[in-house]
XYZ file of C-alpha atoms in Angstrom:
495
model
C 0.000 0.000 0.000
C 1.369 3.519 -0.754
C 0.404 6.650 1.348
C -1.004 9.727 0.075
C 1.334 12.396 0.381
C 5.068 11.697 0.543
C 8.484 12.703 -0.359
C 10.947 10.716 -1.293
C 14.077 10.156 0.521
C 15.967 8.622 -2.745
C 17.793 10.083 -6.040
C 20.961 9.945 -8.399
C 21.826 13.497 -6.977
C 21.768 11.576 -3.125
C 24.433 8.867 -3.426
C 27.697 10.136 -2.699
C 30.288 10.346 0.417
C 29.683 8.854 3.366
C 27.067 5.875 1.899
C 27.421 2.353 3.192
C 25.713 -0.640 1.677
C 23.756 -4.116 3.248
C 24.606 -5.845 -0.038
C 25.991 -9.520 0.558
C 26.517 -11.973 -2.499
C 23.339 -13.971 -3.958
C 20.969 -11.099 -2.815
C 18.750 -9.376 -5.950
C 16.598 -6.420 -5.603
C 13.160 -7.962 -5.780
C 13.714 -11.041 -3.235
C 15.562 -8.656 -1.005
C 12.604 -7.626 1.439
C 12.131 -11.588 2.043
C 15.880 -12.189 2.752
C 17.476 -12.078 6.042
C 20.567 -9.549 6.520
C 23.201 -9.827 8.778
C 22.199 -7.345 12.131
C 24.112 -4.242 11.399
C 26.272 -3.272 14.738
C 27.649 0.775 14.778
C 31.106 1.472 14.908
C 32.484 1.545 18.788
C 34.359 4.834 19.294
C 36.065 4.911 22.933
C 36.146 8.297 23.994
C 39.745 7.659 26.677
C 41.108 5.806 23.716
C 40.744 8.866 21.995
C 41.871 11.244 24.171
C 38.450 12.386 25.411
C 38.252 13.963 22.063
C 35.330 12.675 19.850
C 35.007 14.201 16.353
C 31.411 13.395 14.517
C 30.248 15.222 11.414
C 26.161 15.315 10.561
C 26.103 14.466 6.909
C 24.012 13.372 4.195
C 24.498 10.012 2.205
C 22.616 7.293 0.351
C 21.918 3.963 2.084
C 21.245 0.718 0.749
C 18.686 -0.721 2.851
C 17.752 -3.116 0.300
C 20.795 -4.142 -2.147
C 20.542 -2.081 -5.380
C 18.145 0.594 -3.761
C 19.862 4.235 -2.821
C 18.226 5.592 -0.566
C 19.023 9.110 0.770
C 19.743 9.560 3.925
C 21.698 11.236 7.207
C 24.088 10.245 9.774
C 26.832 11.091 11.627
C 29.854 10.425 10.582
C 28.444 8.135 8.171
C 25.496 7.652 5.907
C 22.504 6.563 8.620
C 22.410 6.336 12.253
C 26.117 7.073 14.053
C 28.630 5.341 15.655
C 28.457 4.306 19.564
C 30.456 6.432 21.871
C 31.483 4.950 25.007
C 32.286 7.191 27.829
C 33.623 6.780 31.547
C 31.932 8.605 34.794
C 34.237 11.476 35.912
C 35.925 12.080 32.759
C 35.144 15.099 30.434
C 34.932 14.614 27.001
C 34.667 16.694 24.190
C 32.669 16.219 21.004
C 33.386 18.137 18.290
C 29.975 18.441 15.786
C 30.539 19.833 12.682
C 27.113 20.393 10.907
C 27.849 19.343 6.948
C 24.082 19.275 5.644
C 22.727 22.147 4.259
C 20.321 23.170 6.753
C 20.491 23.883 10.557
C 20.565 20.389 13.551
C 21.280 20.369 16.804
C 22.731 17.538 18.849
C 20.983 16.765 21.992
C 22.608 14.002 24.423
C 19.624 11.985 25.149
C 19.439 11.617 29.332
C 23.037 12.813 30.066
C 23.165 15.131 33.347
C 24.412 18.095 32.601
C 24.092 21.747 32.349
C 21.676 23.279 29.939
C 23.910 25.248 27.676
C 25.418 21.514 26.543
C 22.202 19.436 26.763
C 21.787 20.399 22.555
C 18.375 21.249 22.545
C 16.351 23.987 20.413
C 18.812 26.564 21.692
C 22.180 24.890 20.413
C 21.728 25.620 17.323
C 24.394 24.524 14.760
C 24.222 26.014 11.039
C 25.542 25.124 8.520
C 29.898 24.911 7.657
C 29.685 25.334 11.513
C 30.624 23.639 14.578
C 29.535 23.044 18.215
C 32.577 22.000 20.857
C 30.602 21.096 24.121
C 32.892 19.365 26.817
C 30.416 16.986 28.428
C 31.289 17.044 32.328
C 30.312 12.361 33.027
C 29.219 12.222 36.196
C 26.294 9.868 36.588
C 26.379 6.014 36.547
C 26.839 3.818 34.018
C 23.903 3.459 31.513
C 22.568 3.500 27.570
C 22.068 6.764 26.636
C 20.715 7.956 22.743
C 22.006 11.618 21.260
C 19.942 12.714 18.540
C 18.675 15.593 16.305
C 16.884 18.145 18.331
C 16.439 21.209 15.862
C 12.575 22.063 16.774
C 10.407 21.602 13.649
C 12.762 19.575 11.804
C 13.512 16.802 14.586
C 11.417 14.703 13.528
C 12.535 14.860 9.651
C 16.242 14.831 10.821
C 15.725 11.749 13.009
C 13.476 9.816 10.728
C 16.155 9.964 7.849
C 18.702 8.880 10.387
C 20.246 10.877 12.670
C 20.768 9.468 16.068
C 23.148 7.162 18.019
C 24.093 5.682 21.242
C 26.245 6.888 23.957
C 27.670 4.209 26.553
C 28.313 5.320 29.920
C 30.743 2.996 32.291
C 31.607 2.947 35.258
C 34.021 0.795 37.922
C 30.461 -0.281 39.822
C 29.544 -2.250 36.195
C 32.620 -3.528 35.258
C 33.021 -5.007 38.381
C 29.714 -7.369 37.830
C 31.497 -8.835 34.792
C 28.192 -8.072 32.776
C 28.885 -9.393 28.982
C 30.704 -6.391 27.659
C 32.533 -7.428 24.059
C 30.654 -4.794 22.284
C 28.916 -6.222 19.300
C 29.367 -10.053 20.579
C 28.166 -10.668 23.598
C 26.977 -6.980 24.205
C 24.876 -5.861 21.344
C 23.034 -2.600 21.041
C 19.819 -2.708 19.093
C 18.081 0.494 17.933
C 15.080 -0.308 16.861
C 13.040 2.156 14.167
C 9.951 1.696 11.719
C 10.475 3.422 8.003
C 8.487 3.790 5.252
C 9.723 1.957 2.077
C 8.143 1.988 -1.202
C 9.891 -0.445 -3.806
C 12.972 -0.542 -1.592
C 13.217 3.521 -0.961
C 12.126 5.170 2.446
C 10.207 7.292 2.048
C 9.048 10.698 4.331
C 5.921 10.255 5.159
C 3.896 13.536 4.972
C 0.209 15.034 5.950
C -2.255 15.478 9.060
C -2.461 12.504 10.077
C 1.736 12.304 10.365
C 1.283 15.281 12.687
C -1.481 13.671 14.843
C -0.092 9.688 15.264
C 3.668 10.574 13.922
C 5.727 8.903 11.465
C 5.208 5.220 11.158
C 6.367 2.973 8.491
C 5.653 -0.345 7.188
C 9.345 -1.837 8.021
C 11.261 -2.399 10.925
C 14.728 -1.463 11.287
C 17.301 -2.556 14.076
C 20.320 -0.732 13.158
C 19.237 0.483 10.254
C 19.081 -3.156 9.009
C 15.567 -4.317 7.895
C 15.066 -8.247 8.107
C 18.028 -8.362 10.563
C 19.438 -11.458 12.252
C 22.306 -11.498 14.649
C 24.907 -14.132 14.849
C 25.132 -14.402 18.999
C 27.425 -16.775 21.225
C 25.462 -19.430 23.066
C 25.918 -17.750 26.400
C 24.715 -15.163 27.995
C 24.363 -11.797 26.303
C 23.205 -8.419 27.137
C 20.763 -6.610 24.416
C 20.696 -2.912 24.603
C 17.406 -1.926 23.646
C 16.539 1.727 22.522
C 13.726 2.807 21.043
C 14.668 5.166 17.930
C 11.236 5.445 16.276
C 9.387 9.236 16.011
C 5.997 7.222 17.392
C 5.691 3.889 17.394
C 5.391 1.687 20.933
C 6.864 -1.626 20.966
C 5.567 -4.606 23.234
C 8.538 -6.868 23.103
C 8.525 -10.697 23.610
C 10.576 -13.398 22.225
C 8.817 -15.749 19.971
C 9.578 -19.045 22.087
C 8.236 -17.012 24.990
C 11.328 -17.561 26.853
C 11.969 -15.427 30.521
C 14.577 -12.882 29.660
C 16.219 -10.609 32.533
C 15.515 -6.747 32.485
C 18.849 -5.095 34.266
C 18.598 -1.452 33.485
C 16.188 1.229 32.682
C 17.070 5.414 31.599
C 18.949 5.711 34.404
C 21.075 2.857 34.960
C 21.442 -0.536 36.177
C 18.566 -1.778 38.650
C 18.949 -2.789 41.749
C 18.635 -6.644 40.588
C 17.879 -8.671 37.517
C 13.764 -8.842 36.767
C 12.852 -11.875 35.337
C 10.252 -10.594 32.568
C 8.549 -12.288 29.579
C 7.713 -8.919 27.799
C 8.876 -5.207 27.887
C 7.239 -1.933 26.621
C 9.550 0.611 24.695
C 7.913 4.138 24.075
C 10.036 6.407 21.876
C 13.007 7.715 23.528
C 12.720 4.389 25.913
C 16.035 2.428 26.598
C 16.415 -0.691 28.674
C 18.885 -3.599 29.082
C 18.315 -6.909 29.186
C 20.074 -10.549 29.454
C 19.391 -13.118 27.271
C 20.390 -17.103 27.207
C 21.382 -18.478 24.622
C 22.618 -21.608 26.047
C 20.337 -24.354 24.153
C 22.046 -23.073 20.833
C 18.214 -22.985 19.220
C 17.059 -19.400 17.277
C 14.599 -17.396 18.015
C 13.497 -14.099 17.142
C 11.979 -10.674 19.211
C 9.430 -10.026 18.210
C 7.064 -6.858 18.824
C 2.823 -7.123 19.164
C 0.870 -4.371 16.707
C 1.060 -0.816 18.127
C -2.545 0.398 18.476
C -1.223 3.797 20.428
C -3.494 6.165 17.569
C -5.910 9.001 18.159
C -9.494 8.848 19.390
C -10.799 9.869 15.666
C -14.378 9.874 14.436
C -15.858 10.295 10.818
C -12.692 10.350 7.644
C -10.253 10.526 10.292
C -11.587 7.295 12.346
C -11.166 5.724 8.597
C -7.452 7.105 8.201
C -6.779 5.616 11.686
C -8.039 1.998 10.536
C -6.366 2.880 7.114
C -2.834 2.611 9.069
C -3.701 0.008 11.542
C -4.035 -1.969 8.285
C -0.756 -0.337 7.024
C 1.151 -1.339 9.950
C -0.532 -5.297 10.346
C -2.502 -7.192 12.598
C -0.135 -9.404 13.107
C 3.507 -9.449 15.097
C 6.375 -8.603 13.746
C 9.578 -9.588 14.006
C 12.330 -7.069 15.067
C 15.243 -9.360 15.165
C 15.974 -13.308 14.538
C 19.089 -14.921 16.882
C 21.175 -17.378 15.268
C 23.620 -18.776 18.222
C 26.827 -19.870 17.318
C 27.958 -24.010 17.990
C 25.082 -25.433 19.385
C 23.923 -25.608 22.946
C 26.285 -24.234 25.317
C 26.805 -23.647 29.143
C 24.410 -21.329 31.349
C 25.846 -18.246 32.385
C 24.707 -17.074 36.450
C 22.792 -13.934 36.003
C 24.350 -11.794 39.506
C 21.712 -11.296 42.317
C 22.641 -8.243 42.724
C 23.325 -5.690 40.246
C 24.005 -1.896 42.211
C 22.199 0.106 45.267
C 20.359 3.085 44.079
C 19.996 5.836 45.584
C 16.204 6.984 45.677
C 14.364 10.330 45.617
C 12.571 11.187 48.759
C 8.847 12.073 48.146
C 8.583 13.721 51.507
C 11.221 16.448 50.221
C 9.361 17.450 47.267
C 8.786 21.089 47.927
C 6.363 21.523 44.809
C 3.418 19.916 42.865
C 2.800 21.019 39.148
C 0.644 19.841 36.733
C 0.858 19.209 33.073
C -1.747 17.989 30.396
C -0.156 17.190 26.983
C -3.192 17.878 24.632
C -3.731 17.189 20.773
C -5.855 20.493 19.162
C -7.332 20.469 15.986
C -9.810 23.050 14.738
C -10.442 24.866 18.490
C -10.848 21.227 19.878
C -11.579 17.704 19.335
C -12.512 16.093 22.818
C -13.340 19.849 24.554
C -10.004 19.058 26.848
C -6.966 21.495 27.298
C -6.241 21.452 23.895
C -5.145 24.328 21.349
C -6.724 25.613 17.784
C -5.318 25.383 14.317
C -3.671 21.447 14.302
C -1.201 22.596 17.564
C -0.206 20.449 19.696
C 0.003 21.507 23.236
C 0.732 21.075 26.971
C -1.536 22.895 29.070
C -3.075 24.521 26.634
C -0.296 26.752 24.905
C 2.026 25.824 21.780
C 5.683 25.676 22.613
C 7.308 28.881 21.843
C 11.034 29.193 22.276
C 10.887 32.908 23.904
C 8.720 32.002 26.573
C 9.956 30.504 29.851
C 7.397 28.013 31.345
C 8.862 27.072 34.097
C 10.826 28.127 36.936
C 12.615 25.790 38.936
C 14.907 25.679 42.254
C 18.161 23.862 41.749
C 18.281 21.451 43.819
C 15.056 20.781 44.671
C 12.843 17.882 44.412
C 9.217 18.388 42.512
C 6.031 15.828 41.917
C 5.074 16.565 38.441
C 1.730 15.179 37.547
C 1.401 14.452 33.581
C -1.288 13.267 31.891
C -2.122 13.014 27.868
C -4.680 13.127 25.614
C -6.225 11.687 22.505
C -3.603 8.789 23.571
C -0.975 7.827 24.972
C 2.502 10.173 24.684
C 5.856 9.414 25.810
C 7.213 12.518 28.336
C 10.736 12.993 28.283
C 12.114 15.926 30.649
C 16.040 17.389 29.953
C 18.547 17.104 32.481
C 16.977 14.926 34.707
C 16.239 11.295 36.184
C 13.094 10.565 37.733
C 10.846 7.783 39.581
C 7.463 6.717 39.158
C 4.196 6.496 41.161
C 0.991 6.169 39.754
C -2.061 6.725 41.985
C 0.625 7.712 44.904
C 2.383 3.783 45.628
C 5.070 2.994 45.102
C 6.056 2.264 41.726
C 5.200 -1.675 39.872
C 8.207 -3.784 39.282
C 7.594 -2.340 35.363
C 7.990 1.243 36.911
C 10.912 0.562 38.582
C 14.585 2.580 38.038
C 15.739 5.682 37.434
C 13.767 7.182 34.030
C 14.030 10.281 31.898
C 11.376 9.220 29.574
C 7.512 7.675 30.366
C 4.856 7.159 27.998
C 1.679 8.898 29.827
C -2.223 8.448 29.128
C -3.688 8.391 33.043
C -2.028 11.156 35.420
C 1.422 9.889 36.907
C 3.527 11.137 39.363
C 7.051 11.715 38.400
C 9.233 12.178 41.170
C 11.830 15.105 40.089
C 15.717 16.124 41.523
C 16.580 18.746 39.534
C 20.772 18.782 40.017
C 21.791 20.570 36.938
C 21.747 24.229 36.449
C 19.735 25.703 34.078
C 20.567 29.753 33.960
C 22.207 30.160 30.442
C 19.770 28.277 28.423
C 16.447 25.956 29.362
C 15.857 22.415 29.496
C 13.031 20.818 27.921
C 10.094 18.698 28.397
C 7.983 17.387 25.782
C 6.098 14.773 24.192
C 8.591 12.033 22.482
C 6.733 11.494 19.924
C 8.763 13.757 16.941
C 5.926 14.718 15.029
C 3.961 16.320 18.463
C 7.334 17.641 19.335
C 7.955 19.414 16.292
C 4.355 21.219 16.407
C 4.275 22.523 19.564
C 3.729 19.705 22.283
C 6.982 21.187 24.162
C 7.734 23.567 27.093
C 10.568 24.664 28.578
C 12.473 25.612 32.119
C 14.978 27.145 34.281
C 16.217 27.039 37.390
C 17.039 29.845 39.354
């Protein structure tokens, strides 16, 4: 099926520097969307092996998604996605971004702590020929973090054609668990995206109904690789999971419906392993898990249909069904495991991963409120919502001279969200936070440090806000791009 309105991400003029290709021998152009392809892992860059001096360049490129098919694309410091950048708690690393497309990104570091003026949001602009030198001051625990395009309006164009990566933070209380840790063996990262592909081109999806659900496409991508299997050892290894998608919510489960152990959230390791059969991933989500591979037989993780779309009535109720039937009924797969040499020897998942400190709810010195509302027209559902298409939270339009917020550094907050229409993923700059819902203590899904949450029914985020904030604001907004980009963002200080 094709959709209406579109542009197309593909042409002669595209393919030049910086493309890479997922051609292997044997493959042709029309059986290619039915053949696997090796799992795709980024390059590793290690920040102390370099110096604490990281160099990446946002560029445009052509990528072969499907052998024989251009399609163009962005990336850093190669044609889609970038590479992974592992870096150590107390060091200070600098990343050099020099901004090589032809229009203005940003570069925001995805749940790092640290001050606003390097956090790479709306107001860290980089233009064109130009670039941006933060030193990143690593000071919180080890964990998966995801940098990404931030440039508001664009984001969620800049992001869907490719531009985001991982960022790997270590520290001595990790490696002394003797986790699996050979980066792209035994410790694999896996960012997982849906794109839009039309006779083996992704495509931009375009129109209203992009703004209200967001992008979604009709492939999935881990690494940029569509039809992806992994080679893994038959032992233990450690999956880092990260959402990359503008909208789309995965409900992950393997396919044998094996127990899998969930050791990390946002923020960090856990306290202990969490013996789970499924996981949830809203965009902007990250979480780590252990998986066995010991009986040597494949599987594949798979992901249920995402039914996360507007309450719609009349044409718009019919474009709604029109792209539940776009994206399937059915599972998908996200990624088939092929272990290596036939059964092998259990590994002992640890008892006891790291203690956590915790945020005191009886020192929160303020409650605030926030509603994250979809408007079309003066109102669908007579909520908090805005006119004209906007999206909103509490009513207003994000608008990048306007200061919503005023915080204290180094307080602690309850911020109630809620959303709309459906459900949202709320990601807030600068920060980690913990979960109640209905004022408990949060469910062993709710558990860890977080940055992001997807929201429907109020929740209670638990807020320390440690970073300053005078120079430039931090964000909060909706994670899914497209909501984002039209207004469903705010912005604070602290004083």
């Amino acid at each position: 099926m094709k959709l209406s309105r579109r542009s197309v991400l593909a042409g002669a003029g595209a393919i030049g520097a910086g493309a890479f290709t997922f051609y292997y021998a044997g493959w042709t152009a029309a059986d290619a969307a039915a053949e696997r392809q090796p799992l795709r892992i980024p390059p590793l860059i290690d920040a102390r092996k370099e110096g604490n001096a990281v160099a990446l360049r946002v560029q445009a490129g052509a990528t072969e998604f499907f052998p024989g098919r251009a399609s163009a694309s962005l990336g850093y410091s190669g044609s889609y996605l970038g590479p992974s950048i592992r870096i150590y708690q107390g060091d200070n690393v600098e990343i050099a971004v020099t901004n090589m497309l032809k229009e203005e990104t940003t570069v925001h570091w995805h749940g790092l702590l640290i001050p606003a003026e390097l956090d790479g949001g709306p107001h860290q602009i980089i233009v064109p020929g130009d670039t941006w030198r933060p030193r990143l001051p690593i000071h919180q625990p080890a964990a998966t973090l995801f940098y990404h395009s931030h440039v508001h309006g664009r984001t969620g164009a800049q992001v869907y054609s490719g531009l985001a990566g991982l960022l790997l933070v270590t520290d001595e209380a990790e490696r002394a668990l003797a986790l699996p840790s050979e980066y792209g063996v035994d410790d694999l990262p896996v960012v997982i995206q849906d794109r839009q592909f039309e006779d083996g081109l992704m495509v931009l999806p375009q129109g209203m109904m992009t703004v209200m659900q967001g992008r979604r496409g009709n492939t999935i991508l881990a690494n940029g690789t569509p039809n992806a299997t992994a080679r893994v050892p038959n032992q233990l290894v450690r999956l880092r999971l990260v959402n990359g998608s503008n909208a789309r919510i995965y409900d992950l489960s393997f396919s044998d419906k094996r127990a899998f152990h969930w050791i990390a959230s946002e923020g960090g390791l856990l306290d202990r392993p969490m013996s789970v059969r499924s996981l949830t991933l809203a965009p902007g989500e990250r979480v780590e898990v252990l998986v066995d591979f010991a009986n040597g037989q494949a599987v594949s993780l798979k992901t249920a249909p995402d039914t996360n779309m507007p309450m719609m009535m009349g044409p718009l109720a019919q474009a709604r069904n029109f792209t539940k039937e776009l994206l399937g009924s059915q599972g998908e797969t996200v990624l088939e495991f092929d272990p290596i040499g036939g059964p092998g020897s259990s590994a002992k998942i640890p008892e006891h991963l790291v203690e956590r400190s915790r945020v005191n709810p009886s020192k929160a010195s303020t409650r605030r409120s926030f509603v994250l509302g979809m408007g079309m027209g003066g109102g669908m559902m007579g909520g908090r919502t805005g006119a004209g298409g906007s999206m909103v939270i509490n009513g207003r339009p994000f608008d990048v001279n306007r200061i919503d917020e005023k915080v204290r550094l180094g307080d602690t907050e309850i911020w109630e969200v809620s959303g709309e229409m459906m459900s949202h993923p709320f990601h807030i700059h600068g920060v980690q936070f913990e979960l109640r819902r209905n004022g408990s203590k949060p469910s062993l899904r709710d558990t860890g440090a977080r940055d992001t949450v997807l929201v429907r029914e109020p929740v209670e985020l638990l807020v320390h806000f440690n970073q300053p904030a005078e120079k430039a604001p931090f964000m909060y907004h909706c994670h899914i791009l497209e909501h984002e980009d039209n207004g469903m963002m705010g912005q604070f200080r602290t004083i």
